[in-house]
Coordinates of N, CA and C and ligand atoms in Angstrom, one line a residue:
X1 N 48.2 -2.3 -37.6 CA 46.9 -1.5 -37.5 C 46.1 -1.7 -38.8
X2 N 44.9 -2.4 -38.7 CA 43.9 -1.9 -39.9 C 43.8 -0.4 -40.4
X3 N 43.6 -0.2 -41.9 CA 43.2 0.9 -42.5 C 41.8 0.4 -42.9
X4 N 40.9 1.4 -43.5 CA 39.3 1.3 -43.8 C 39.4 0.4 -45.5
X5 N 40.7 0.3 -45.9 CA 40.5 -0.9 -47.1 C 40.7 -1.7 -46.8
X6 N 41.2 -2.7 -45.3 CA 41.2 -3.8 -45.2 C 40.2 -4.4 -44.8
X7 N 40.4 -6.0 -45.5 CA 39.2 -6.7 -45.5 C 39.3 -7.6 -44.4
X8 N 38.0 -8.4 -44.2 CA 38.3 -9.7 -43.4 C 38.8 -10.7 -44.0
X9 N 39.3 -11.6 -43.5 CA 39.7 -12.7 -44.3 C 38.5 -13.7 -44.9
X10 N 37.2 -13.6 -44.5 CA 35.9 -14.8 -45.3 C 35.4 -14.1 -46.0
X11 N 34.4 -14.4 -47.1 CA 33.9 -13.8 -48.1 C 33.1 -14.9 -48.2
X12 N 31.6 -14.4 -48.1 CA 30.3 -15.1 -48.6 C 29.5 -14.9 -49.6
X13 N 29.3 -15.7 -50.5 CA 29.0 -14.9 -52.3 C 29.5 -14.2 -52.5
X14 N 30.5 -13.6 -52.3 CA 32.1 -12.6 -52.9 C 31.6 -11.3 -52.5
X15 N 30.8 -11.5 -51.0 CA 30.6 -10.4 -50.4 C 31.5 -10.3 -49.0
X16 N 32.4 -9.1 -49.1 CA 33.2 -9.5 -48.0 C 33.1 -8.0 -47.0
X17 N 33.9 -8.3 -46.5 CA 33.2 -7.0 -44.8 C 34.7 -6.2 -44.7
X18 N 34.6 -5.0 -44.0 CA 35.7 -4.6 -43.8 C 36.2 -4.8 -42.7
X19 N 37.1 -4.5 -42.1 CA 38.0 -4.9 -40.6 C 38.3 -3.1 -40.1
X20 N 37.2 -2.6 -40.1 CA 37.9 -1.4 -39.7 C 38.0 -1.0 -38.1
X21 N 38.6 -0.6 -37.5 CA 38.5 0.1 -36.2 C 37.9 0.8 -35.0
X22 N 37.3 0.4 -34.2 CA 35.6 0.8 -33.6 C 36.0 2.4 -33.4
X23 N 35.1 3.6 -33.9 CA 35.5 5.2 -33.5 C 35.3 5.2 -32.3
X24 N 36.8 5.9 -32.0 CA 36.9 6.5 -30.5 C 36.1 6.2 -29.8
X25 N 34.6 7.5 -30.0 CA 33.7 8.2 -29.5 C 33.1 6.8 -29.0
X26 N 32.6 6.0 -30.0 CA 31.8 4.8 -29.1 C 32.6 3.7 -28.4
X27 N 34.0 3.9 -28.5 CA 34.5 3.4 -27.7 C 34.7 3.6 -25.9
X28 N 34.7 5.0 -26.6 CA 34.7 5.7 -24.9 C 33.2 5.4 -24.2
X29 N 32.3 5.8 -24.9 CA 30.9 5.4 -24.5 C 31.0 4.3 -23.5
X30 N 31.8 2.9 -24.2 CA 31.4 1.6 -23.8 C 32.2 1.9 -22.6
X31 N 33.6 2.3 -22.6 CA 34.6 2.1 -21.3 C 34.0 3.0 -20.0
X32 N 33.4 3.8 -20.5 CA 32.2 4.8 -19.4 C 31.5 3.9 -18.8
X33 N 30.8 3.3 -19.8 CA 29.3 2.5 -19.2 C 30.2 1.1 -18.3
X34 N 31.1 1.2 -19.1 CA 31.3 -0.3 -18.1 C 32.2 0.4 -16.7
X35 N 32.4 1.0 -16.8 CA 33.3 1.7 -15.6 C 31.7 2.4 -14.6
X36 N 30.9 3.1 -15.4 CA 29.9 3.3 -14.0 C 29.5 2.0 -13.9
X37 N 29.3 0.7 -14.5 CA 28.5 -0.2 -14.2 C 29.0 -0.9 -12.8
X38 N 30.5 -1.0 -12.5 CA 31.0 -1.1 -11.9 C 30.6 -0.3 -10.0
X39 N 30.7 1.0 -10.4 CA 30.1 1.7 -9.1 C 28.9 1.9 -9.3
X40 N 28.1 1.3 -10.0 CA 26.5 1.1 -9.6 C 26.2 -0.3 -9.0
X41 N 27.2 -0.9 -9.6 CA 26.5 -2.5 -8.9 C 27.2 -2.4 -7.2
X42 N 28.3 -1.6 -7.1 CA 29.0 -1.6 -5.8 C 27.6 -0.9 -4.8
X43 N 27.5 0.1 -5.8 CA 26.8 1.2 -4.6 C 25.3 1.0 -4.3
X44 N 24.6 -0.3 -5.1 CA 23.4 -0.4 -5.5 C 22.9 -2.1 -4.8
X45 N 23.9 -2.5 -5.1 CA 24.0 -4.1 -4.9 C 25.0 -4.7 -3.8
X46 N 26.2 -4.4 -3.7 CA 27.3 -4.7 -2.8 C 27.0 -4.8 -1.6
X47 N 27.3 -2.8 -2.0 CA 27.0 -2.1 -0.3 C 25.8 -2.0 0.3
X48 N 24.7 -1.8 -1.0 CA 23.6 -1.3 -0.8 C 22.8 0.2 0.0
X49 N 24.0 0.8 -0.4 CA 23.9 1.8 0.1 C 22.5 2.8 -0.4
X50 N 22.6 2.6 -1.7 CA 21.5 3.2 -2.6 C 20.3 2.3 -2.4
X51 N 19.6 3.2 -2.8 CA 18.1 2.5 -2.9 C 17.5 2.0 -4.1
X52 N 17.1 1.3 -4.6 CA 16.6 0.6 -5.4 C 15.3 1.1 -5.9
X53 N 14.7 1.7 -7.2 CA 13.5 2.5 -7.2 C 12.8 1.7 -6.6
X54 N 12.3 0.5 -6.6 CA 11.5 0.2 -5.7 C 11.6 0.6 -4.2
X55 N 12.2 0.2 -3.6 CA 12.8 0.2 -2.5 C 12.3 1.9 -2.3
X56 N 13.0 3.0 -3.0 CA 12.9 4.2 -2.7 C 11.4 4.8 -3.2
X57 N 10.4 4.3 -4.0 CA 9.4 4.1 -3.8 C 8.4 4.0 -2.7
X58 N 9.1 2.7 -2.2 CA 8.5 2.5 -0.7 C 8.8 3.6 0.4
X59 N 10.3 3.7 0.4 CA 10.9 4.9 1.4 C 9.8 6.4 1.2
X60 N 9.9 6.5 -0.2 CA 8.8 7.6 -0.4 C 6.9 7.4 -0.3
X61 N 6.9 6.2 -0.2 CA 5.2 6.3 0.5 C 5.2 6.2 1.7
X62 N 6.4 5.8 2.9 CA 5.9 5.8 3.9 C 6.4 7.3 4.8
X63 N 7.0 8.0 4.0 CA 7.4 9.2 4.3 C 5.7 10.5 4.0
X64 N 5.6 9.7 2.8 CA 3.9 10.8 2.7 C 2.8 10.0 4.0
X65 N 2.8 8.9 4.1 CA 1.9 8.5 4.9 C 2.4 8.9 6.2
X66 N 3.6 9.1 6.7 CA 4.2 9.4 8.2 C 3.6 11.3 8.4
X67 N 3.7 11.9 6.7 CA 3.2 13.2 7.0 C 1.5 13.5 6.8
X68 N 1.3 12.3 6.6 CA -0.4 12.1 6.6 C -0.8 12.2 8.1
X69 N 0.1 11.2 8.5 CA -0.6 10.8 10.2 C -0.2 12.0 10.8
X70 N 0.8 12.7 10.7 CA 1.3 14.0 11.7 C 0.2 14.6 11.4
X71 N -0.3 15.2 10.2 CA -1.6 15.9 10.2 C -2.6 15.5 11.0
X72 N -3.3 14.4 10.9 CA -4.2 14.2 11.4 C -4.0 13.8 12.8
X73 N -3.1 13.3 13.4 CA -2.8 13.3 14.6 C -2.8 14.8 15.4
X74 N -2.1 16.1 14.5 CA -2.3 17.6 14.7 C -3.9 18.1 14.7
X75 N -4.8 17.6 13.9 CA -5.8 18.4 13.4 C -7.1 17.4 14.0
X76 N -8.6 17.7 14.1 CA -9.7 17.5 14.5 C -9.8 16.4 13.2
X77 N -10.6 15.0 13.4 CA -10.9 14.0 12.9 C -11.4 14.3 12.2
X78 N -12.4 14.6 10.8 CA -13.0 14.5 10.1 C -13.4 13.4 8.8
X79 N -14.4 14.0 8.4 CA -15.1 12.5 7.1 C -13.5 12.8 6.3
X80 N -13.4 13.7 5.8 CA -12.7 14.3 4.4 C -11.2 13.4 4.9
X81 N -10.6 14.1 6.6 CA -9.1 13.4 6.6 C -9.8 11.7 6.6
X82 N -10.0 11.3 7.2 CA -10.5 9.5 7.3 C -10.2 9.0 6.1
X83 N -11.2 9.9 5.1 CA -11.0 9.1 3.4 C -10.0 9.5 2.8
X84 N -8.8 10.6 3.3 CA -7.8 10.3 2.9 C -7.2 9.5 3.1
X85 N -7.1 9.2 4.4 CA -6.2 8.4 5.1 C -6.4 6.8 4.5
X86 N -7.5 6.6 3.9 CA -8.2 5.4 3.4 C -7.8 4.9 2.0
X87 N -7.3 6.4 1.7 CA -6.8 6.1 0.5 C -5.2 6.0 0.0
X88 N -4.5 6.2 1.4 CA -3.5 5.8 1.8 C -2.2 4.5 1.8
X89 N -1.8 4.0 0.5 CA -1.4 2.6 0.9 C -0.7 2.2 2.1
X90 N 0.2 3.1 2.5 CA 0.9 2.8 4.3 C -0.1 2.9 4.9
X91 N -0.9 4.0 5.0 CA -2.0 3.9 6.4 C -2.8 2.9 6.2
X92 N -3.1 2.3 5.2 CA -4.2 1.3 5.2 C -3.7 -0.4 5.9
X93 N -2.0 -0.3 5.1 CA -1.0 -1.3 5.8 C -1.5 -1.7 7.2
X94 N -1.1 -0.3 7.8 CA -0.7 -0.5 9.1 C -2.4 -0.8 9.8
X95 N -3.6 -0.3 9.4 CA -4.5 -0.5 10.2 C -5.2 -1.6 9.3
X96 N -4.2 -2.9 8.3 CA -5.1 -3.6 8.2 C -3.9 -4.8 9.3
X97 N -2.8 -4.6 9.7 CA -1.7 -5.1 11.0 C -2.8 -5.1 12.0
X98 N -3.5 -3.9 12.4 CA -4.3 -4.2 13.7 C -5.5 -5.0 13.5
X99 N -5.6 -4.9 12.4 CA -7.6 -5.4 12.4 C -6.8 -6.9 12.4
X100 N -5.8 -7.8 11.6 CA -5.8 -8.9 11.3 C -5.2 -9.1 12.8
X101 N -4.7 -8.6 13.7 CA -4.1 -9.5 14.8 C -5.4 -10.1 15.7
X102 N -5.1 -11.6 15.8 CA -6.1 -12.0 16.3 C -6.6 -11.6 17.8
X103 N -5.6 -10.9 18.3 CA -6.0 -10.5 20.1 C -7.1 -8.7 19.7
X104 N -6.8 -8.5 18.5 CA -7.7 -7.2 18.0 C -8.8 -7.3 17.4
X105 N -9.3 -6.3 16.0 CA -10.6 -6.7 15.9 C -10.6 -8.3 15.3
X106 N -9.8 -9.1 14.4 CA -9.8 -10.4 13.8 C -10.4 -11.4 15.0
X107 N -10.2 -11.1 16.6 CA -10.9 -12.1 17.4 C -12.5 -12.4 16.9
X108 N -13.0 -11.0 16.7 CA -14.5 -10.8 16.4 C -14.7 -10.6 15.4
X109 N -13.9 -10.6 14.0 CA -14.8 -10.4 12.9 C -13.6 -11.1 12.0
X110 N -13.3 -11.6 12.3 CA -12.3 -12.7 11.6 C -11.4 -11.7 10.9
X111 N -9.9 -12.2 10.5 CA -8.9 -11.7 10.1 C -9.5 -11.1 8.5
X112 N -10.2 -11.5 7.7 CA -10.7 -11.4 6.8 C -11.9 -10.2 7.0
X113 N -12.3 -10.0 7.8 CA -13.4 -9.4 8.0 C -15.1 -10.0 7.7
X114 N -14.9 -11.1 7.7 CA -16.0 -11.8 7.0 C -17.3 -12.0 8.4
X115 N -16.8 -11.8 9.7 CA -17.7 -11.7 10.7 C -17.5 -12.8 11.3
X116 N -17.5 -13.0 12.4 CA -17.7 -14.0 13.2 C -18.6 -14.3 14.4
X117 N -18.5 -13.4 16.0 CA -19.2 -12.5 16.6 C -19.4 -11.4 16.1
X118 N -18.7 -10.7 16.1 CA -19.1 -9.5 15.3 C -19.4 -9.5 13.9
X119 N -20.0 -8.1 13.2 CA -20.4 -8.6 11.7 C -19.9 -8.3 10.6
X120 N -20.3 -8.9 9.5 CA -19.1 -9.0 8.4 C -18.9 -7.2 8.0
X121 N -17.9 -6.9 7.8 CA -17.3 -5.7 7.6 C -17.5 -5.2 6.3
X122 N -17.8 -6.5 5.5 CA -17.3 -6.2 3.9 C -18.5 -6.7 3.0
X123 N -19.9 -6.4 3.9 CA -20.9 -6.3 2.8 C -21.8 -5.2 3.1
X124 N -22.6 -4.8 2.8 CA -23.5 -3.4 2.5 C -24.8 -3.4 3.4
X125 N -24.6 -4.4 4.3 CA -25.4 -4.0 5.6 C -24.8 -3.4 6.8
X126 N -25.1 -2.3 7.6 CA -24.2 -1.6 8.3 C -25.7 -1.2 10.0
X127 N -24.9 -2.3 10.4 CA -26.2 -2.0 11.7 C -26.1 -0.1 12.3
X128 N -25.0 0.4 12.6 CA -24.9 1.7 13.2 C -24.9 2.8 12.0
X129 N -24.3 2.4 10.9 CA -23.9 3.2 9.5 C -22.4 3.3 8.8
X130 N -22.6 3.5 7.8 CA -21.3 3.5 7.2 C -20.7 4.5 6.6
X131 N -20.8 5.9 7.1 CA -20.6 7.2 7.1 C -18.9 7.1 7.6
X132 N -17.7 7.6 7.1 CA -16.6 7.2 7.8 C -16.5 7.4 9.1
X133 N -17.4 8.9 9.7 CA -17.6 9.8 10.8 C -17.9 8.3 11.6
X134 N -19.0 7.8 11.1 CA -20.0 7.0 11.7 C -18.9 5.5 12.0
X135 N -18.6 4.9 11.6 CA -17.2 3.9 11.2 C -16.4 4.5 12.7
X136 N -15.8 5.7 12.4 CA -14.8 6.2 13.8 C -15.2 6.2 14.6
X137 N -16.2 6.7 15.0 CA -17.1 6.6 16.6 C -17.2 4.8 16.9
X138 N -17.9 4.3 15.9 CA -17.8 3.1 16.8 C -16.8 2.8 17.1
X139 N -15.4 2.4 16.2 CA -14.0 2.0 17.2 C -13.6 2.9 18.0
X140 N -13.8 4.0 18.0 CA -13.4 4.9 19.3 C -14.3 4.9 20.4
X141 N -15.5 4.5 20.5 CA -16.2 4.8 21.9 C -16.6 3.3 21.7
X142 N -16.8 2.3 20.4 CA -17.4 0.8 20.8 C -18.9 1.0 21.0
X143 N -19.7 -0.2 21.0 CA -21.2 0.1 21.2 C -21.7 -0.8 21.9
X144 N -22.7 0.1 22.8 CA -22.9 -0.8 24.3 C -24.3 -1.3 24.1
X145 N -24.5 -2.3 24.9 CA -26.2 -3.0 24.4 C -27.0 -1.8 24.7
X146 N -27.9 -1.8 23.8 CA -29.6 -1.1 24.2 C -30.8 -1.6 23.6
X147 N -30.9 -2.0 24.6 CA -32.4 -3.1 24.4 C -33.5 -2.5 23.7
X148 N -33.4 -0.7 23.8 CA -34.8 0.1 23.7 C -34.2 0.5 21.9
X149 N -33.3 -0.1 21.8 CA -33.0 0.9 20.2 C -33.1 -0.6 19.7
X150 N -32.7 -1.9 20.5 CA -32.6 -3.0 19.3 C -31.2 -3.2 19.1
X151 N -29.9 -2.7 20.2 CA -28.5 -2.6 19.7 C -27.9 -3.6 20.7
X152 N -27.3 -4.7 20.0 CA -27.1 -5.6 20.8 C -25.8 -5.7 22.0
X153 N -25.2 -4.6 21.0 CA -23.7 -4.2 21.6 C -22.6 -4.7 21.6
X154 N -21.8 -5.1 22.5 CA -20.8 -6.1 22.2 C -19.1 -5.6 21.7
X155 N -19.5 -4.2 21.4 CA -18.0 -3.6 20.0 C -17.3 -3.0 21.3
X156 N -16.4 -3.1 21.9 CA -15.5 -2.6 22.8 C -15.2 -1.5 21.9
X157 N -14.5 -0.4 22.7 CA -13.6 0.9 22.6 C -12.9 0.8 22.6
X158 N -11.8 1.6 21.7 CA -10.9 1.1 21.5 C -9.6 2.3 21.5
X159 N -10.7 3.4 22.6 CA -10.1 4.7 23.1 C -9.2 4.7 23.3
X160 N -8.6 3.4 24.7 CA -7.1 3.5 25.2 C -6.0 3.2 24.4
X161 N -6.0 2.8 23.1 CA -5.2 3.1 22.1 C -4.8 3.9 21.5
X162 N -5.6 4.9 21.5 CA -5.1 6.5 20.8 C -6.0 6.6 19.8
X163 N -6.1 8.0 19.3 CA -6.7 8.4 18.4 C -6.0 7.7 17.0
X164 N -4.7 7.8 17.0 CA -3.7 7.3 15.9 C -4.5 6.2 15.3
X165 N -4.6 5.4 16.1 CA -5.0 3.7 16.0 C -6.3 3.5 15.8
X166 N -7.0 4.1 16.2 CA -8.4 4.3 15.5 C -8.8 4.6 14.7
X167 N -7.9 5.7 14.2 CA -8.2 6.4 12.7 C -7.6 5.2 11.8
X168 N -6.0 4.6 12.1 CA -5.9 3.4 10.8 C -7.4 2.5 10.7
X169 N -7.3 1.7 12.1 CA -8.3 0.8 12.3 C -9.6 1.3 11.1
X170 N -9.8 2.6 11.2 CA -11.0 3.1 10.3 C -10.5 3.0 9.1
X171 N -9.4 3.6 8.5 CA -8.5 3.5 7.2 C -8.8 2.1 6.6
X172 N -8.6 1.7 7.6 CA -8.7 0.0 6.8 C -10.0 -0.5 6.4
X173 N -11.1 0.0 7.5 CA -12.3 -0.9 7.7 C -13.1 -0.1 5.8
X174 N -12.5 1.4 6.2 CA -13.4 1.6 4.5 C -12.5 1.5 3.4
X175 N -11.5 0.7 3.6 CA -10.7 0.7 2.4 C -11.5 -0.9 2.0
X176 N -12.1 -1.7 3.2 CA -12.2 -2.8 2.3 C -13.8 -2.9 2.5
X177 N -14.8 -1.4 2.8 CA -15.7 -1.4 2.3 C -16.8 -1.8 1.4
X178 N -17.3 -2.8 1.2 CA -18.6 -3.1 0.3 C -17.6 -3.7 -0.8
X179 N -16.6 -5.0 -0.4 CA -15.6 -5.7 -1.0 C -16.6 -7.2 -0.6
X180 N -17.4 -7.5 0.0 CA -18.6 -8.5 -0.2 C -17.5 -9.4 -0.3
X181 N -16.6 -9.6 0.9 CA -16.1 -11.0 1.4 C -17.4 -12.1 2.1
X182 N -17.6 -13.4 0.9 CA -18.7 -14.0 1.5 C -18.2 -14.3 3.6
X183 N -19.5 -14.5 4.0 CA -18.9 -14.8 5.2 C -20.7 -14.6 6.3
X184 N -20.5 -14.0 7.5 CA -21.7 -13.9 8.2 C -22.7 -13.2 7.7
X185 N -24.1 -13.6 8.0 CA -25.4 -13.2 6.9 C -25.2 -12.2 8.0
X186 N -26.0 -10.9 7.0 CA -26.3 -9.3 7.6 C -27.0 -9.6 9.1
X187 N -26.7 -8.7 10.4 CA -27.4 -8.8 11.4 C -28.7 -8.1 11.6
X188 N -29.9 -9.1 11.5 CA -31.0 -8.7 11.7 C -31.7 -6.8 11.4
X189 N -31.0 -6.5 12.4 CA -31.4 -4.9 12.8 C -30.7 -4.1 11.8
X190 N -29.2 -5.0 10.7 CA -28.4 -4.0 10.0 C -29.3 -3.3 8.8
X191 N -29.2 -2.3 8.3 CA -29.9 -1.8 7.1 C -28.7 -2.1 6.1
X192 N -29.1 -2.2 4.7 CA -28.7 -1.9 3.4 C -28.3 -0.8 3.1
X193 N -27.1 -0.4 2.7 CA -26.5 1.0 2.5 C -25.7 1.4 1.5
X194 N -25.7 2.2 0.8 CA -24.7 2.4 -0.3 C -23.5 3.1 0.6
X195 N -22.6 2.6 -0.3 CA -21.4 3.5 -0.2 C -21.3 4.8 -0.5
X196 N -21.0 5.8 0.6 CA -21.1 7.1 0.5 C -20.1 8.0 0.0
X197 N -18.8 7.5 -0.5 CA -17.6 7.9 -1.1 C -16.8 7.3 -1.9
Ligands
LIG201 C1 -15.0 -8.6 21.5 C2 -15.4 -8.7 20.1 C3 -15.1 -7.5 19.1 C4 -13.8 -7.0 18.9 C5 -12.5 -7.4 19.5 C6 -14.1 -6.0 17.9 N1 -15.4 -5.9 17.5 FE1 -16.2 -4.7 16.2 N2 -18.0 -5.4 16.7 C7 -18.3 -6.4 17.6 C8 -19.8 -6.6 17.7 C9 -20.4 -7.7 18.5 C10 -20.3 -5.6 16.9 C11 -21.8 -5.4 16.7 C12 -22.4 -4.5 17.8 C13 -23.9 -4.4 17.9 O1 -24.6 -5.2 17.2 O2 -24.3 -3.5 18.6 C14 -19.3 -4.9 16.2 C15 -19.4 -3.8 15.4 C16 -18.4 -3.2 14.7 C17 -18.6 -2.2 13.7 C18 -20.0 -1.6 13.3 C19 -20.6 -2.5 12.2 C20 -22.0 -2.0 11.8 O3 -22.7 -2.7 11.1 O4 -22.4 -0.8 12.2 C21 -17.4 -1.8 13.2 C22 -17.1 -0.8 12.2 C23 -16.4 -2.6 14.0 N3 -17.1 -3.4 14.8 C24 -15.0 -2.5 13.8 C25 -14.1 -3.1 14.6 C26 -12.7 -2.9 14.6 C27 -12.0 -2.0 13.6 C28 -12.1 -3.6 15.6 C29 -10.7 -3.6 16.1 C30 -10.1 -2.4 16.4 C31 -13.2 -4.3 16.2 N4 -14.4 -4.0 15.6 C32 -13.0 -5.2 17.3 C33 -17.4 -7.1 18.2 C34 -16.0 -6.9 18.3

């Protein structure tokens, strides 16, 4: 066994080192850390039983967004829930899933929203308005031609899907609000509108 006067055997400019004995205390430290390292990599990596903060990150945003939708699914539509909901990273997810499937709104305004038949979603002309209130009505009731207002129509309803689905659908359409994806020129009859939130 070394004592604290023994040396090592090299010496560099007649500077030499001692050989003494690592203390306990940091010894145990290391035998700890390597022994939890052991059931963290099993229980984290192996098994994967545990969640990964990322991972449990996610588990915890889609648990606030599952208690977002219960509300609003429970309670009367409003501007205030909408722009929560909008401000939602799960809810925005999932109603930007519907808008991009091409048999949904993406047939008519492209997966991007940039407009195709329908009009581009994501510049600052808004033929009906861009009030969120205003936004919900049209995917929930759709807008039918009227020759006497100038409204060409064309927006199906999108009622028999549920309220659920409409309100993402909406979640999404103002999350990528006046994001001025180039794409189809403003429709004639649309006005210029600021963003109202
Ligand atoms: C069959 C084609 C079609 C589909 C599918 C469709 N839209 Fe539309 N959408 C239109 C047309 C056409 C208009 C313009 C109506 C008009 O000029 O009267 C419109 C208008 C809108 C408007 C109003 C724009 C404004 O300037 O006021 C919103 C918002 C909208 N659509 C969102 C959606 C969403 C969200 C979906 C999917 C759930 C969807 N649309 C699916 C054709 C479609």
């Amino acid at each position: 066994m070394s004592t604290a006067e023994d040396t090592r055997a090299h010496t560099y400019d007649g500077i030499e080192e001692f050989d003494n004995r690592l203390p306990n205390w940091w010894l145990w430290t290391f035998y700890l850390a390597c022994i939890f390292s052991v059931g963290y990599w099993v229980f984290y990596h192996t098994l994967g039983v545990g969640n990964l903060p990322i991972e449990q990150y996610a588990v915890e945003q889609a648990e606030a967004a599952a208690m977002l939708e219960k509300r609003a699914a429970e309670n009367p539509v409003t501007r205030e829930s909408l722009i929560e909901l909008s401000k939602n990273p799960a809810v925005v997810a999932a109603g930007k899933e519907i808008f991009q499937d091409m048999t949904k709104c993406a047939l008519c305004h492209k997966p991007d929203a940039s407009g195709n038949i329908g009009p581009n979603l994501t510049d600052d002309y808004w033929i009906y308005g861009n009030d969120p209130m205003t936004i919900y009505t049209t995917i929930l009731e759709g807008r039918q031609p009227d020759p006497a207002k100038g409204f060409v129509g064309g927006m199906q309803s999108w009622k028999p899907f549920g309220s659920m689905f409409v309100q993402r659908a909406t979640a999404y359409v103002l999350s990528i609000m006046d994001t001025k994806v180039p794409g189809k020129a403003p429709e004639p009859n649309a006005k210029q509108m600021a963003k109202s939130f």
